[in-house]
Amino acid sequence: MKIWGIIREAFTFSDLSRGERIGLALLLGAIAVFPWVVKDGFARTVAVQFLYYAMLGLSWNFIGGYGGQIDLGGAKNVGFGAYGVALPMVLWDWPFWLGLPIGVAFAVLESLVLGLGLLRLRGHYFAIGTLAVALVWEELFVYSEWTRGARGLLLPFKRAPDYLYMQLTPVGFHYFIAALFVFSLLWLNWFRRSKLGYQLRAIREDEDAAASLGINVLAAKVKAYCISSVVAALGGAFYAVYYGFIDPDSVMHLDLSIMIAMTALVGGAGVLWGPIVGAAVLIPLDRYLGAWFGGGGILGMDFLIYAVIIMLLAAYQPKGVAGLIEALVLWRLKATGRSTAGLRAVGGR
Amino acid sequence: MALLNAQGVTKRFGGLLANDSVDLAVEEGQIVGLIGPNGAGKTTFFNCLSGHLVPDAGTIIFNGRDITRWPAHRVAQAGIARTFQLVKSMGGLTVEENVMIGAFARVDDREEARRKARQVLELVGLLDVADMYPGELPLAVQKQMELARALATEPKLLMLDEVAAGLSPEEIEGFAGLLRKIHREKGLAMLVIEHVMEFVLPLSERVYVLAGGRKIAEGTPDEITNHPAVIEAYLGEGYARAHKR
Ligand SMILES: Nc1ncnc2c1ncn2[C@@H]1O[C@H](COP(=O)(O)OP(=O)(O)O)[C@@H](O)[C@H]1O
Ligand SMILES: [Mg+2]
């Protein structure tokens, strides 16, 4: 059965190094016990946000990391997922599980249409295109009366826990986002070793070579872009019920798009666990600094600075922290006189 | 009927006529050489055949189908594989993975692609560097890898763009031997763009000569070496003399 093959692949991490596998196991263990060990409300919030941004970073990795197509508009898909849940819930009292597929389907369709246009572009034109389109969507949601514009949507209050409307206890929300995070991780793990994943990596390296080997470059990129949009929309759906309130500022803003790309690029684009490391570095930094200084944290910085950082990282050190670790390992091997031939992969090949 | 039949292929870059109504045919299992001085339009012609460029005029029939306006990936799937004048080794992928990308043109399963890739790597003698990255290997090996990658797509026609350029005489010798071996074992047709005459003439059954975007001669290697227009346009007295000796 094909489906069992896919599931088996998703759970197979055997090509990772032992250190990487231990790291992942420790992380998953920590996520599992976290709410039982840590009772501090603020720390729990930070943990949820870490998982949320790690998940969004994983979604970016499909197209931006493995495919090398710098997406600077990821927030729109988060927004579609969030509004897909929130809008029917507010308007017609629809439960979470009915709104969820609507938001996800909209994100996929929009990404399909947009991707067929934008993914023909090469290099930074795609980045600029996604940025522009995400800005247009944000403005549309701000000015549309139907989505309640800038006032946003306050979800009807249910008594927690309510599994139809997914209004959960703090511990419930922790496991909810943890489940979504693990799902995203498994999907990405399947993807990177699938035919599609190999094709995207070939495209990242050289589109002409990829095409000469029979790869339909546009189709492969669009597929990865659509998968990416599904994962981001799932994150958005979570966000809507977690906060109980959304507006274009919180789920469609440029800052969020930038943060998603940063998460992957700081940790390591095109590395399975890169976005997790990225989120682990950026989110506590952002939230604790923000709490201490009372400002907007690092997100308060001008987006232009971020855009420059992203382009520089993408061009010179796309593997981010993962790349530094890799360099360190290679350096140590060389220092001890061992061969480094072929040893240039973190996060599996 | 010929495996590949290109007729009247024309390509302009602005005011420059890079290919001026070029005709060329390759029979099944035949090795055909395509020679000409720098800027003659050889690579442009390749790009038109492989779908990386769309010709302004002309028709390209391959295996009974008109592929003139097909995109590169469809041409590849139809059975034309190519290498590039400037090697396009995908540096972030190991040698084995590079060749697997080629194999994925025919199979969906990763391990099947890996098996196929390793078979081809064995054929070209690169199995022992399968896990290395192209950047760690000399140019000659990268070119062999590109050849292996193209072979892994199971082509009916293999097109090589200046495969000997930048290689030492010994490496060129090795490459010629390798191509002969592949031709013997797989029986596939080859279209070989070349600069190095000593490499391409002994290999080819038939040779076409391009100059200034136009086909100025075609024939057997012997006919070409003695063709006055070719000698004038390209070969130079030195080579003709050397071959008469
Ligand atoms: N993409 C392009 N744009 C403009 N001119 C080009 C392009 N590609 C090739 N040319 C020109 O077309 C002519 C033929 O080039 P090319 O096909 O590369 O020759 P060859 O491979 O025989 O050396 C040259 O004058 C070259 O400068
Ligand atoms: Mg050329």
XYZ file of C-alpha atoms and ligand atoms in Angstrom:
622
model
C 0.000 0.000 0.000
C 1.314 3.350 -1.005
C -0.019 5.187 2.031
C 1.924 2.893 4.391
C 5.048 3.540 2.432
C 4.549 7.274 2.863
C 3.922 6.939 6.592
C 6.971 4.743 7.011
C 9.072 7.270 5.132
C 7.745 10.112 7.281
C 8.896 8.287 10.413
C 12.294 7.290 9.042
C 15.200 9.390 10.285
C 17.939 6.852 9.671
C 19.928 9.090 7.342
C 20.430 11.674 10.074
C 23.531 11.512 12.207
C 23.287 10.022 15.683
C 23.666 13.447 17.257
C 20.820 14.796 15.210
C 18.542 11.921 16.080
C 19.325 12.240 19.790
C 18.669 15.974 19.576
C 15.297 15.429 17.936
C 14.333 12.759 20.462
C 15.289 15.010 23.368
C 13.289 17.873 21.887
C 10.189 15.733 21.398
C 10.557 14.377 24.937
C 10.872 17.894 26.319
C 7.798 19.035 24.396
C 5.856 16.071 25.763
C 6.628 16.709 29.424
C 6.893 20.494 29.318
C 3.424 21.437 30.701
C 3.916 19.020 33.594
C 7.299 20.396 34.567
C 6.876 24.089 33.871
C 3.929 25.797 35.522
C 4.942 29.389 34.836
C 2.329 30.964 32.557
C 4.719 33.192 30.646
C 7.148 30.361 29.955
C 4.260 28.244 28.708
C 3.227 31.014 26.358
C 6.764 31.236 25.037
C 6.791 27.461 24.503
C 3.579 27.606 22.483
C 4.937 30.468 20.421
C 8.168 28.561 19.853
C 6.225 25.599 18.469
C 4.013 27.897 16.393
C 6.920 29.702 14.759
C 8.919 26.497 14.359
C 5.954 25.055 12.492
C 5.705 28.103 10.249
C 9.458 27.901 9.650
C 9.059 24.249 8.668
C 6.368 25.293 6.197
C 8.801 27.797 4.685
C 11.428 25.093 4.283
C 9.423 23.222 1.624
C 9.699 26.004 -0.914
C 12.281 28.382 0.539
C 14.726 25.909 2.044
C 14.706 22.855 -0.199
C 13.467 24.734 -3.261
C 15.611 27.836 -2.811
C 12.666 30.112 -3.684
C 12.742 32.920 -1.140
C 9.135 33.393 -0.021
C 8.559 36.718 1.720
C 4.779 36.420 1.867
C 4.185 33.452 4.144
C 1.839 35.432 6.404
C -0.958 35.458 3.856
C -1.366 31.702 4.222
C -1.367 31.995 8.005
C -4.057 34.626 7.569
C -6.161 32.438 5.284
C -6.021 29.614 7.822
C -6.897 31.942 10.690
C -9.727 33.738 8.909
C -11.019 30.460 7.499
C -11.653 29.348 11.070
C -12.573 32.678 12.644
C -14.897 34.162 10.060
C -17.439 31.297 9.829
C -17.223 30.889 13.596
C -18.114 34.538 14.152
C -20.668 34.821 11.356
C -22.443 31.493 11.602
C -21.112 29.890 14.756
C -19.355 27.164 12.758
C -17.045 24.882 14.742
C -13.283 24.912 14.231
C -13.245 21.677 12.260
C -15.616 23.032 9.614
C -13.726 26.276 9.144
C -10.320 24.609 9.053
C -10.685 22.911 5.638
C -12.096 26.129 4.182
C -9.071 28.173 5.213
C -6.640 25.484 4.095
C -8.393 25.012 0.761
C -8.367 28.725 0.114
C -4.661 28.918 0.919
C -3.897 26.049 -1.465
C -5.992 27.445 -4.308
C -4.555 30.913 -3.930
C -1.025 29.503 -3.809
C -1.713 27.357 -6.856
C -2.838 30.346 -8.926
C -0.188 32.671 -7.550
C 2.535 30.043 -7.877
C 1.717 29.351 -11.508
C 2.387 33.036 -12.133
C 5.146 33.976 -9.707
C 7.174 30.774 -9.734
C 8.074 31.370 -13.370
C 10.231 34.199 -12.101
C 13.792 33.501 -11.149
C 15.939 34.726 -8.314
C 14.797 37.589 -6.173
C 11.848 38.466 -8.421
C 9.887 35.697 -6.740
C 10.753 37.123 -3.317
C 9.596 40.587 -4.334
C 6.433 39.166 -5.924
C 5.409 37.241 -2.818
C 6.088 40.285 -0.673
C 3.894 42.470 -2.862
C 1.031 39.969 -3.024
C 1.059 39.456 0.747
C 0.881 43.227 1.214
C -2.108 43.417 -1.120
C -3.905 40.672 0.818
C -3.216 42.438 4.099
C -4.659 45.671 2.737
C -7.691 43.837 1.376
C -8.392 42.346 4.780
C -7.851 45.699 6.466
C -10.299 47.503 4.186
C -12.887 44.779 3.675
C -15.962 45.269 5.846
C -16.771 41.581 5.438
C -13.684 40.543 7.400
C -14.379 43.345 9.919
C -11.349 45.220 8.627
C -8.750 46.417 11.069
C -11.108 45.867 14.025
C -10.481 42.149 13.679
C -12.560 39.186 14.795
C -13.288 38.214 18.382
C -14.222 34.559 18.529
C -17.418 33.627 20.407
C -16.504 32.442 23.867
C -17.135 28.805 24.780
C -16.469 27.033 28.033
C -13.034 25.378 27.852
C -12.307 22.718 26.972
C -14.513 22.634 23.925
C -13.207 20.242 21.295
C -15.640 21.319 18.591
C -14.551 24.935 18.793
C -11.066 24.023 19.992
C -11.132 26.408 22.895
C -8.775 24.579 25.193
C -6.967 24.872 28.479
C -3.355 26.119 28.340
C -2.147 22.533 28.568
C -4.590 21.525 25.845
C -3.288 24.250 23.561
C 0.266 23.126 24.224
C -0.502 19.625 22.984
C -2.592 20.950 20.117
C 0.270 22.991 18.688
C 2.715 20.210 19.559
C 0.656 17.807 17.450
C 0.570 20.248 14.535
C 4.301 20.801 14.879
C 5.059 17.087 14.833
C 2.752 16.617 11.853
C 4.628 19.344 9.963
C 7.975 17.840 10.909
C 6.935 14.411 9.657
C 5.591 15.867 6.430
C 8.822 17.737 5.806
C 10.783 14.604 6.694
C 8.841 12.647 4.078
C 9.204 15.461 1.566
C 12.959 15.913 1.750
C 13.585 12.285 0.758
C 10.762 11.996 -1.747
C 11.119 12.385 -5.488
C 9.560 15.835 -5.184
C 12.093 16.814 -2.529
C 15.007 15.709 -4.698
C 13.527 17.636 -7.606
C 13.241 20.798 -5.539
C 16.856 20.484 -4.424
C 17.922 20.051 -8.037
C 15.934 23.159 -8.962
C 17.592 25.098 -6.147
C 20.979 24.150 -7.549
C 20.318 24.813 -11.226
C 17.005 25.164 -13.030
C 18.432 24.512 -16.500
C 20.147 21.335 -15.387
C 16.969 20.252 -13.594
C 14.869 20.800 -16.718
C 17.410 18.952 -18.869
C 16.896 15.940 -16.592
C 13.165 15.872 -17.207
C 11.982 17.908 -14.226
C 8.974 20.105 -14.869
C 10.463 22.975 -12.904
C 7.309 25.062 -12.612
C 5.094 22.142 -11.622
C 7.532 20.952 -8.954
C 7.879 24.422 -7.469
C 4.124 24.955 -7.435
C 3.585 21.627 -5.662
C 6.068 22.522 -2.930
C 4.588 26.004 -2.634
C 1.113 24.536 -2.135
C 2.321 22.090 0.517
C 4.001 25.008 2.255
C 0.715 26.924 2.218
C -1.165 24.028 3.823
C 1.220 23.885 6.760
C 1.164 27.661 7.230
C -2.641 27.730 7.082
C -2.825 25.021 9.753
C -0.673 27.240 11.928
C -3.008 30.155 11.293
C -6.049 28.087 12.236
C -4.358 27.245 15.519
C -3.513 30.882 16.135
C -7.148 31.953 15.752
C -8.464 29.658 18.468
C -5.407 30.060 20.685
C -5.730 33.842 20.982
C -9.456 34.008 20.426
C -8.906 37.195 18.486
C -7.343 37.896 15.113
C -6.852 40.947 12.947
C -4.762 41.582 9.826
C -2.003 42.891 12.054
C -1.552 39.633 13.918
C -1.965 37.047 11.153
C -1.269 38.816 7.852
C 1.340 41.394 8.668
C 4.626 41.736 6.817
C 6.464 41.277 10.131
C 5.070 37.763 10.318
C 6.185 36.935 6.764
C 9.640 38.192 7.609
C 9.727 36.276 10.871
C 8.778 33.016 9.112
C 11.605 33.368 6.610
C 14.020 34.418 9.359
C 13.146 31.394 11.472
C 14.218 29.069 8.690
C 17.209 31.072 7.518
C 18.702 31.694 10.951
C 18.414 28.031 11.907
C 19.232 26.575 8.514
C 17.243 26.643 5.302
C 16.938 23.287 3.592
C 17.872 21.509 6.816
C 15.141 19.428 8.419
C 15.658 20.850 11.905
C 16.855 24.287 10.833
C 13.593 26.146 11.505
C 13.347 24.526 14.935
C 16.732 25.915 15.919
C 15.789 29.218 14.335
C 12.622 29.457 16.382
C 14.466 28.368 19.513
C 16.899 31.242 19.012
C 14.542 33.953 17.787
C 11.351 33.474 19.783
C 12.702 33.528 23.337
C 15.009 36.350 22.308
C 12.114 38.285 20.887
C 9.604 37.594 23.636
C 11.912 38.020 26.607
C 13.631 41.078 25.179
C 10.203 42.454 24.338
C 9.001 41.807 27.867
C 12.096 43.352 29.424
C 12.287 46.412 27.261
C 8.565 46.858 26.952
C 8.949 47.414 23.238
C 8.104 45.280 20.259
C 11.138 43.059 20.749
C 13.250 42.412 17.695
C 10.093 42.448 15.626
C 9.953 46.163 16.282
C 12.901 46.615 13.980
C 12.401 48.025 10.557
C 11.395 45.328 8.107
C 13.872 46.649 5.571
C 16.720 45.647 7.825
C 15.212 42.187 8.007
C 14.745 41.989 4.277
C 18.432 42.776 3.845
C 19.432 40.208 6.459
C 17.262 37.596 4.734
C 18.743 38.246 1.317
C 22.275 38.134 2.724
C 21.627 34.916 4.635
C 19.963 33.337 1.608
C 22.890 34.293 -0.595
C 25.842 33.574 1.676
C 24.860 31.346 4.581
C 21.493 29.731 3.832
C 22.241 26.957 6.285
C 22.405 29.430 9.169
C 23.234 27.913 12.547
C 23.140 24.444 10.994
C 25.772 25.580 8.516
C 27.978 26.838 11.328
C 27.692 23.512 13.113
C 28.574 21.742 9.883
C 31.610 23.972 9.384
C 32.683 23.245 12.947
C 32.425 19.490 12.457
C 34.410 19.670 9.212
C 37.027 21.835 10.875
C 37.413 19.391 13.759
C 37.768 16.438 11.372
C 40.383 18.291 9.367
C 42.245 19.279 12.541
C 42.487 15.623 13.533
C 43.705 14.737 10.074
C 40.653 12.797 8.972
C 39.099 12.916 5.543
C 36.168 15.253 5.122
C 35.261 13.996 1.663
C 31.518 13.801 1.228
C 30.912 14.945 4.792
C 29.031 18.090 4.146
C 25.486 17.369 5.138
C 23.501 18.316 8.174
C 19.866 17.375 8.495
C 20.360 14.419 6.190
C 20.932 14.507 2.504
C 13.674 7.397 -40.823
C 16.231 9.292 -38.822
C 15.992 9.351 -35.032
C 16.535 13.094 -35.044
C 15.766 15.286 -37.975
C 16.274 19.026 -37.633
C 15.416 21.167 -40.609
C 15.904 24.855 -41.184
C 16.610 25.594 -37.514
C 17.002 29.340 -37.192
C 17.727 31.385 -34.082
C 18.281 35.129 -33.820
C 19.663 37.091 -30.881
C 18.661 40.624 -31.742
C 20.511 41.389 -34.942
C 22.750 38.346 -34.677
C 21.787 35.278 -36.668
C 23.204 32.570 -34.409
C 21.658 29.672 -36.370
C 20.812 30.220 -40.015
C 18.586 27.455 -41.325
C 20.637 24.538 -40.026
C 19.752 21.000 -41.179
C 21.038 18.010 -39.283
C 20.048 14.378 -38.923
C 21.120 11.648 -36.531
C 20.339 8.011 -37.236
C 19.512 5.535 -34.509
C 22.706 4.406 -32.773
C 24.906 6.771 -34.765
C 27.629 9.046 -33.398
C 27.525 12.405 -35.111
C 30.073 15.168 -34.617
C 29.217 18.849 -34.736
C 32.249 21.063 -35.133
C 32.945 24.687 -35.850
C 34.943 27.636 -34.566
C 33.990 29.542 -31.434
C 30.774 31.483 -31.862
C 29.684 29.304 -34.775
C 26.334 28.656 -33.119
C 26.848 25.084 -31.937
C 25.629 25.601 -28.374
C 22.692 27.647 -29.617
C 21.736 24.771 -31.899
C 21.927 22.366 -28.936
C 19.742 24.651 -26.873
C 17.154 24.711 -29.645
C 17.155 20.908 -29.798
C 16.989 20.438 -26.022
C 14.190 22.953 -25.508
C 16.290 25.447 -23.560
C 15.697 27.867 -26.434
C 12.782 28.092 -28.818
C 13.940 28.381 -32.431
C 12.548 31.240 -34.517
C 12.000 28.923 -37.462
C 12.524 25.316 -38.463
C 11.214 21.948 -37.346
C 12.752 19.339 -35.099
C 11.430 15.810 -35.426
C 12.586 13.323 -32.816
C 11.535 9.708 -32.776
C 8.642 10.497 -35.117
C 7.327 13.421 -33.055
C 7.532 17.124 -33.714
C 9.275 18.482 -30.609
C 10.063 21.928 -32.011
C 8.400 23.992 -29.314
C 8.546 21.574 -26.444
C 9.909 22.754 -23.095
C 13.199 21.234 -21.952
C 11.708 18.778 -19.475
C 9.419 17.242 -22.094
C 12.283 16.904 -24.535
C 14.248 15.119 -21.827
C 11.386 12.785 -21.101
C 11.014 12.063 -24.807
C 14.581 10.722 -24.734
C 17.096 13.478 -25.441
C 19.695 14.011 -22.732
C 22.445 16.585 -22.775
C 25.468 17.916 -20.975
C 26.469 21.560 -20.782
C 29.531 23.334 -22.115
C 30.062 24.880 -18.676
C 29.472 21.940 -16.375
C 26.303 22.293 -14.352
C 27.099 20.041 -11.464
C 24.583 20.564 -8.706
C 27.042 21.362 -5.951
C 24.725 20.859 -2.994
C 24.028 17.283 -4.042
C 26.453 14.395 -3.858
C 27.594 12.675 -7.036
C 25.147 9.871 -6.379
C 22.295 12.310 -5.778
C 23.146 14.192 -8.956
C 22.780 10.989 -10.922
C 19.654 10.036 -8.972
C 18.021 13.228 -10.244
C 18.556 11.868 -13.733
C 17.177 8.476 -12.751
C 14.041 10.096 -11.311
C 13.101 10.956 -14.883
C 12.016 7.325 -15.233
C 11.213 6.098 -11.721
C 9.349 7.448 -8.696
C 10.852 5.376 -5.934
C 13.947 6.770 -4.248
C 15.729 3.478 -3.658
C 15.044 2.394 -7.217
C 16.519 5.693 -8.403
C 19.536 5.061 -6.192
C 20.039 1.578 -7.629
C 19.846 2.921 -11.156
C 22.196 5.757 -10.316
C 24.750 3.343 -8.914
C 24.531 1.167 -12.013
C 25.318 4.141 -14.208
C 28.066 5.304 -11.861
C 29.626 1.876 -12.163
C 29.435 2.068 -15.945
C 31.332 5.360 -16.031
C 33.651 4.285 -13.222
C 32.595 6.766 -10.549
C 31.209 4.414 -7.936
C 34.026 5.162 -5.503
C 33.265 8.889 -5.448
C 29.480 8.436 -5.193
C 29.282 10.076 -1.775
C 31.505 13.024 -2.562
C 30.371 16.464 -3.603
C 31.145 17.673 -7.141
C 33.115 20.612 -5.774
C 35.593 18.184 -4.224
C 36.346 16.588 -7.575
C 38.415 17.629 -10.603
C 36.700 18.970 -13.713
C 37.160 15.736 -15.656
C 35.284 13.804 -12.982
C 32.538 16.413 -12.838
C 32.115 16.021 -16.584
C 31.894 12.264 -16.173
C 29.281 12.811 -13.502
C 27.279 15.041 -15.817
C 27.508 12.327 -18.435
C 26.319 9.738 -15.932
C 23.457 11.994 -14.894
C 22.358 12.359 -18.501
C 22.650 8.596 -19.081
C 20.499 7.917 -16.033
C 17.538 9.484 -17.839
C 17.760 6.551 -20.299
C 18.030 8.670 -23.425
C 17.816 7.537 -27.022
C 20.010 10.439 -28.009
C 22.854 11.816 -25.928
C 24.092 15.301 -26.742
C 27.492 16.378 -25.408
C 28.595 20.009 -25.539
C 32.397 20.329 -25.606
C 32.994 17.466 -23.271
C 36.750 17.580 -23.845
C 37.199 21.301 -23.234
C 39.492 22.023 -20.312
C 40.737 18.449 -20.012
C 44.296 17.159 -20.326
C 45.238 14.953 -23.309
C 45.159 11.859 -21.092
C 41.760 12.782 -19.731
C 40.475 13.355 -23.268
C 41.795 9.947 -24.238
C 39.964 8.412 -21.294
C 36.767 10.199 -22.168
C 36.862 8.987 -25.773
C 37.272 5.445 -24.507
C 34.391 5.919 -22.119
C 32.098 7.198 -24.858
C 33.018 4.250 -27.078
C 32.243 1.858 -24.254
C 28.882 3.480 -23.579
C 28.082 3.439 -27.266
C 28.981 -0.218 -27.456
C 26.973 -1.221 -24.386
C 23.920 0.959 -24.810
C 23.875 1.458 -28.560
C 22.487 4.938 -28.163
C 22.881 7.746 -30.651
C 25.217 10.610 -29.793
C 25.571 14.127 -31.042
C 28.953 15.462 -30.015
C 29.863 19.139 -30.187
C 33.564 19.428 -30.113
C 36.460 21.704 -30.460
C 39.185 19.169 -30.060
C 39.362 17.498 -33.493
C 41.552 14.643 -32.357
C 38.730 13.725 -30.037
C 35.666 14.015 -32.210
C 36.763 12.935 -35.698
C 37.852 9.392 -34.843
C 34.688 8.969 -32.821
C 32.134 10.145 -35.363
C 30.530 8.352 -38.263
C 29.339 11.626 -39.656
C 30.419 15.203 -39.076
C 28.626 18.505 -39.572
C 30.513 21.787 -39.702
C 29.002 25.064 -38.583
C 30.523 28.476 -39.196
C 28.891 31.833 -38.692
C 25.606 30.138 -37.840
C 25.459 28.240 -41.124
C 26.209 24.654 -42.005
C 29.158 24.809 -44.362
C 29.867 21.103 -44.756
C 28.814 17.627 -43.829
C 30.276 14.210 -44.477
C 32.449 11.447 -43.127
C 35.420 12.491 -40.955
C 37.738 11.899 -43.928
C 35.660 14.027 -46.238
C 35.572 16.791 -43.651
C 39.323 16.881 -43.050
C 39.882 17.286 -46.770
C 37.048 19.729 -47.403
C 38.581 23.030 -48.589
C 35.863 25.219 -47.053
C 36.312 23.532 -43.718
C 40.066 23.832 -43.816
C 39.716 27.477 -44.604
C 37.020 28.228 -42.058
C 38.271 26.267 -39.222
C 40.744 23.469 -39.234
C 43.799 25.319 -40.374
C 46.589 23.882 -42.459
C 48.289 22.304 -39.457
C 45.617 19.752 -38.776
C 45.044 18.796 -42.395
C 48.787 18.239 -42.844
C 49.033 16.228 -39.680
C 46.304 13.931 -40.881
C 47.695 13.402 -44.332
C 50.956 12.237 -42.856
N 21.659 34.111 -25.026
C 22.330 34.787 -25.997
N 22.069 36.082 -26.228
C 22.728 36.759 -27.197
N 23.662 36.231 -27.960
C 23.990 34.943 -27.787
C 23.348 34.152 -26.799
N 23.863 32.905 -26.846
C 24.792 32.920 -27.816
N 24.876 34.134 -28.394
C 25.727 34.486 -29.521
O 25.425 33.611 -30.573
C 26.615 33.215 -31.256
C 26.748 31.721 -31.224
O 27.075 31.329 -29.927
P 27.203 29.806 -29.485
O 26.007 29.081 -29.936
O 27.499 29.788 -28.046
O 28.466 29.352 -30.305
P 29.420 28.095 -30.122
O 28.803 27.186 -29.130
O 29.527 27.499 -31.484
O 30.728 28.614 -29.656
C 27.753 33.939 -30.569
O 28.054 35.098 -31.310
C 27.197 34.297 -29.225
O 27.783 35.471 -28.730
Mg 29.475 26.497 -27.331
